[in-house]
mmCIF file of C-alpha atoms in Angstrom:
data_model
loop_
_atom_site.group_PDB
_atom_site.id
_atom_site.type_symbol
_atom_site.label_atom_id
_atom_site.label_comp_id
_atom_site.label_asym_id
_atom_site.label_seq_id
_atom_site.Cartn_x
_atom_site.Cartn_y
_atom_site.Cartn_z
ATOM 1 C CA UNK A 162 46.226 151.544 31.389
ATOM 2 C CA UNK A 163 49.109 152.004 28.960
ATOM 3 C CA UNK A 164 51.058 154.056 31.550
ATOM 4 C CA UNK A 165 50.533 151.315 34.134
ATOM 5 C CA UNK A 166 51.864 148.647 31.724
ATOM 6 C CA UNK A 167 54.910 150.780 30.916
ATOM 7 C CA UNK A 168 55.518 151.403 34.629
ATOM 8 C CA UNK A 169 55.337 147.649 35.350
ATOM 9 C CA UNK A 170 57.840 146.866 32.567
ATOM 10 C CA UNK A 171 60.266 149.474 33.925
ATOM 11 C CA UNK A 172 59.913 148.239 37.517
ATOM 12 C CA UNK A 173 60.411 144.595 36.535
ATOM 13 C CA UNK A 174 63.494 145.551 34.479
ATOM 14 C CA UNK A 175 64.967 147.536 37.354
ATOM 15 C CA UNK A 176 64.281 144.684 39.791
ATOM 16 C CA UNK A 177 65.997 142.056 37.644
ATOM 17 C CA UNK A 178 68.901 144.358 36.838
ATOM 18 C CA UNK A 179 69.442 145.211 40.505
ATOM 19 C CA UNK A 180 69.116 141.652 41.794
ATOM 20 C CA UNK A 181 70.660 139.662 38.984
ATOM 21 C CA UNK A 182 74.335 140.530 39.289
ATOM 22 C CA UNK A 183 77.290 139.296 41.282
ATOM 23 C CA UNK A 184 80.444 141.028 42.444
ATOM 24 C CA UNK A 185 82.256 139.444 39.492
ATOM 25 C CA UNK A 186 80.003 141.344 37.080
ATOM 26 C CA UNK A 187 81.812 144.565 38.080
ATOM 27 C CA UNK A 188 85.033 143.092 36.781
ATOM 28 C CA UNK A 189 83.603 141.272 33.756
ATOM 29 C CA UNK A 190 80.724 143.322 32.341
ATOM 30 C CA UNK A 191 79.912 143.880 28.686
ATOM 31 C CA UNK A 192 80.996 147.526 28.392
ATOM 32 C CA UNK A 193 84.006 148.589 26.355
ATOM 33 C CA UNK A 194 87.023 146.425 27.274
ATOM 34 C CA UNK A 195 89.214 149.507 27.845
ATOM 35 C CA UNK A 196 86.838 150.697 30.605
ATOM 36 C CA UNK A 197 86.493 147.322 32.349
ATOM 37 C CA UNK A 198 88.399 146.409 35.456
ATOM 38 C CA UNK A 199 89.764 142.844 35.390
ATOM 39 C CA UNK A 200 90.716 140.790 38.449
ATOM 40 C CA UNK A 201 94.023 139.230 37.354
ATOM 41 C CA UNK A 202 93.731 136.531 40.036
ATOM 42 C CA UNK A 203 90.693 135.156 38.162
ATOM 43 C CA UNK A 204 92.764 135.065 34.959
ATOM 44 C CA UNK A 205 96.059 133.792 36.367
ATOM 45 C CA UNK A 206 94.625 130.892 38.380
ATOM 46 C CA UNK A 207 92.048 128.128 37.826
ATOM 47 C CA UNK A 208 89.288 127.257 40.290
ATOM 48 C CA UNK A 209 90.447 123.630 40.529
ATOM 49 C CA UNK A 210 93.669 121.615 40.369
ATOM 50 C CA UNK A 211 94.756 120.317 36.946
ATOM 51 C CA UNK A 212 97.393 118.310 35.128
ATOM 52 C CA UNK A 213 98.048 120.445 32.043
ATOM 53 C CA UNK A 214 99.822 119.578 28.793
ATOM 54 C CA UNK A 215 101.651 122.260 26.815
ATOM 55 C CA UNK A 216 103.252 122.124 23.364
ATOM 56 C CA UNK A 217 106.489 124.032 22.754
ATOM 57 C CA UNK A 218 107.324 125.694 19.426
ATOM 58 C CA UNK A 219 110.466 127.384 18.120
ATOM 59 C CA UNK A 220 110.170 129.662 15.110
ATOM 60 C CA UNK A 221 106.729 128.183 14.390
ATOM 61 C CA UNK A 222 107.796 124.515 14.512
ATOM 62 C CA UNK A 223 106.702 122.158 17.304
ATOM 63 C CA UNK A 224 109.799 120.849 19.057
ATOM 64 C CA UNK A 225 108.557 119.392 22.348
ATOM 65 C CA UNK A 226 105.784 119.105 24.912
ATOM 66 C CA UNK A 227 105.658 119.039 28.701
ATOM 67 C CA UNK A 228 103.258 118.692 31.602
ATOM 68 C CA UNK A 229 102.581 121.050 34.471
ATOM 69 C CA UNK A 230 100.589 120.276 37.598
ATOM 70 C CA UNK A 231 98.602 123.196 38.981
ATOM 71 C CA UNK A 232 97.419 122.721 42.561
ATOM 72 C CA UNK A 233 94.883 125.064 44.186
ATOM 73 C CA UNK A 234 95.288 124.798 47.954
ATOM 74 C CA UNK A 235 92.505 125.436 50.469
ATOM 75 C CA UNK A 236 94.381 128.486 51.817
ATOM 76 C CA UNK A 237 94.161 130.084 48.348
ATOM 77 C CA UNK A 238 97.791 129.580 47.344
ATOM 78 C CA UNK A 239 98.273 128.209 43.819
ATOM 79 C CA UNK A 240 101.337 126.157 42.940
ATOM 80 C CA UNK A 241 102.464 125.255 39.405
ATOM 81 C CA UNK A 242 105.032 122.446 39.124
ATOM 82 C CA UNK A 243 106.807 121.207 36.008
ATOM 83 C CA UNK A 244 109.661 118.793 36.613
ATOM 84 C CA UNK A 245 111.802 120.310 39.367
ATOM 85 C CA UNK A 246 110.513 123.845 38.705
ATOM 86 C CA UNK A 247 107.906 125.226 41.096
ATOM 87 C CA UNK A 248 106.104 128.571 40.814
ATOM 88 C CA UNK A 249 103.902 129.804 43.672
ATOM 89 C CA UNK A 250 101.149 132.416 43.379
ATOM 90 C CA UNK A 251 99.826 134.082 46.523
ATOM 91 C CA UNK A 252 96.885 136.476 46.613
ATOM 92 C CA UNK A 253 97.114 139.719 48.570
ATOM 93 C CA UNK A 254 94.346 142.295 48.738
ATOM 94 C CA UNK A 255 95.476 144.415 45.766
ATOM 95 C CA UNK A 256 98.350 142.377 44.367
ATOM 96 C CA UNK A 257 99.515 138.879 43.477
ATOM 97 C CA UNK A 258 102.946 137.617 44.515
ATOM 98 C CA UNK A 259 104.640 135.175 42.121
ATOM 99 C CA UNK A 260 107.674 133.284 43.399
ATOM 100 C CA UNK A 261 109.504 131.820 40.400
ATOM 101 C CA UNK A 262 111.802 128.761 40.411
ATOM 102 C CA UNK A 263 114.929 130.919 39.966
ATOM 103 C CA UNK A 264 114.124 132.887 43.138
ATOM 104 C CA UNK A 265 112.810 135.917 41.268
ATOM 105 C CA UNK A 266 109.721 137.484 42.894
ATOM 106 C CA UNK A 267 107.158 139.266 40.724
ATOM 107 C CA UNK A 268 104.451 141.555 42.077
ATOM 108 C CA UNK A 269 101.334 141.694 39.894
ATOM 109 C CA UNK A 270 98.757 144.459 40.050
ATOM 110 C CA UNK A 271 95.542 142.595 40.921
ATOM 111 C CA UNK A 272 92.937 144.887 39.326
ATOM 112 C CA UNK A 273 93.793 146.167 35.849
ATOM 113 C CA UNK A 274 92.279 147.969 32.905
ATOM 114 C CA UNK A 275 93.448 147.370 29.358
ATOM 115 C CA UNK A 276 96.264 149.843 28.754
ATOM 116 C CA UNK A 277 97.561 149.817 32.339
ATOM 117 C CA UNK A 278 101.362 149.779 32.477
ATOM 118 C CA UNK A 279 103.743 148.203 34.970
ATOM 119 C CA UNK A 280 101.201 145.522 35.893
ATOM 120 C CA UNK A 281 104.092 143.076 36.584
ATOM 121 C CA UNK A 282 107.058 144.346 38.606
ATOM 122 C CA UNK A 283 110.378 142.651 39.353
ATOM 123 C CA UNK A 284 114.108 143.294 39.160
ATOM 124 C CA UNK A 285 114.302 141.773 35.660
ATOM 125 C CA UNK A 286 111.128 143.179 34.056
ATOM 126 C CA UNK A 287 111.435 146.565 32.387
ATOM 127 C CA UNK A 288 107.741 147.094 31.666
ATOM 128 C CA UNK A 289 104.514 145.117 31.294
ATOM 129 C CA UNK A 290 101.251 146.376 29.862
ATOM 130 C CA UNK A 291 97.767 144.884 30.025
ATOM 131 C CA UNK A 292 97.696 144.915 26.243
ATOM 132 C CA UNK A 293 94.355 143.473 25.132
ATOM 133 C CA UNK A 294 91.227 141.546 26.039
ATOM 134 C CA UNK A 295 90.270 138.859 23.525
ATOM 135 C CA UNK A 296 86.849 137.197 23.616
ATOM 136 C CA UNK A 297 88.453 134.283 21.759
ATOM 137 C CA UNK A 298 91.821 133.478 20.238
ATOM 138 C CA UNK A 299 93.176 130.433 18.399
ATOM 139 C CA UNK A 300 96.866 129.640 18.848
ATOM 140 C CA UNK A 301 98.312 126.652 16.954
ATOM 141 C CA UNK A 302 94.846 125.074 16.718
ATOM 142 C CA UNK A 303 93.909 125.535 20.397
ATOM 143 C CA UNK A 304 91.032 127.944 21.034
ATOM 144 C CA UNK A 305 90.727 129.977 24.227
ATOM 145 C CA UNK A 306 88.013 132.311 25.471
ATOM 146 C CA UNK A 307 87.988 135.476 27.593
ATOM 147 C CA UNK A 308 91.726 136.052 27.450
ATOM 148 C CA UNK A 309 93.869 138.904 28.752
ATOM 149 C CA UNK A 310 97.114 139.505 26.854
ATOM 150 C CA UNK A 311 99.991 141.005 28.838
ATOM 151 C CA UNK A 312 103.044 142.220 26.903
ATOM 152 C CA UNK A 313 106.369 142.527 28.773
ATOM 153 C CA UNK A 314 109.835 143.812 27.952
ATOM 154 C CA UNK A 315 112.950 142.454 29.630
ATOM 155 C CA UNK A 316 116.650 142.762 28.883
ATOM 156 C CA UNK A 317 116.916 142.111 25.129
ATOM 157 C CA UNK A 318 113.582 140.313 24.687
ATOM 158 C CA UNK A 319 109.828 140.685 24.685
ATOM 159 C CA UNK A 320 107.082 138.343 25.853
ATOM 160 C CA UNK A 321 103.352 137.998 25.366
ATOM 161 C CA UNK A 322 101.492 136.162 28.124
ATOM 162 C CA UNK A 323 97.924 134.971 27.575
ATOM 163 C CA UNK A 324 95.687 134.285 30.587
ATOM 164 C CA UNK A 325 92.196 132.787 30.197
ATOM 165 C CA UNK A 326 89.435 133.459 32.718
ATOM 166 C CA UNK A 327 89.463 130.876 35.551
ATOM 167 C CA UNK A 328 91.963 128.814 33.560
ATOM 168 C CA UNK A 329 95.365 130.384 34.116
ATOM 169 C CA UNK A 330 98.167 130.741 31.610
ATOM 170 C CA UNK A 331 97.256 129.326 28.209
ATOM 171 C CA UNK A 332 100.107 130.602 26.042
ATOM 172 C CA UNK A 333 103.465 132.365 26.201
ATOM 173 C CA UNK A 334 105.264 133.915 23.227
ATOM 174 C CA UNK A 335 108.894 135.064 23.597
ATOM 175 C CA UNK A 336 111.166 136.763 21.094
ATOM 176 C CA UNK A 337 114.803 137.274 22.071
ATOM 177 C CA UNK A 338 115.775 138.619 18.656
ATOM 178 C CA UNK A 339 117.081 135.231 17.505
ATOM 179 C CA UNK A 340 114.506 132.606 18.455
ATOM 180 C CA UNK A 341 110.744 132.950 18.711
ATOM 181 C CA UNK A 342 109.450 130.518 21.342
ATOM 182 C CA UNK A 343 105.793 129.677 21.943
ATOM 183 C CA UNK A 344 104.223 127.552 24.640
ATOM 184 C CA UNK A 345 100.557 126.641 24.124
ATOM 185 C CA UNK A 346 98.149 124.757 26.379
ATOM 186 C CA UNK A 347 96.726 121.786 24.479
ATOM 187 C CA UNK A 348 94.996 119.674 27.142
ATOM 188 C CA UNK A 349 94.050 119.504 30.803
ATOM 189 C CA UNK A 350 92.858 116.829 33.196
ATOM 190 C CA UNK A 351 91.186 117.814 36.450
ATOM 191 C CA UNK A 352 92.805 116.300 39.530
ATOM 192 C CA UNK A 353 90.730 114.811 42.353
#
């Protein structure tokens, strides 16, 4: 009888384990973060369209704020607009194409592991590394969850970009050797 009970427990466990997952679980499981594979599209873009407010800091002091409208189109393209600046993100099978307002085009490796290098590629980027996965992080009083930190080097400066799962960019930190600039998401309003 005891063997039968043990067998039933094992079979039920196997059944629920086999049937309970989704494809996203492969990219967001609970194993060591350095062994996980992350889908950057899920971190760089939200599921819905939003009006987002960001605060801007220089050398730790808040100096300004601005709004950005993020539109998720039915064809899968995501467009971020702030003032006259427009950035477009387009999903390809294994990469993400970012068209920046200045005409620069960045290719992003879609599936990454923490420690991967050259995850962002463009004419102006020297190197970018998928630096860390943070279950939570607080930046200037705003708390974010399930965040991937990407660290990039360009000509004479470095940047840290923080992307939250199904939220998009939540913070940017830049250091050009003279001024440390931070942009932090402080609010969002879902658009109809």
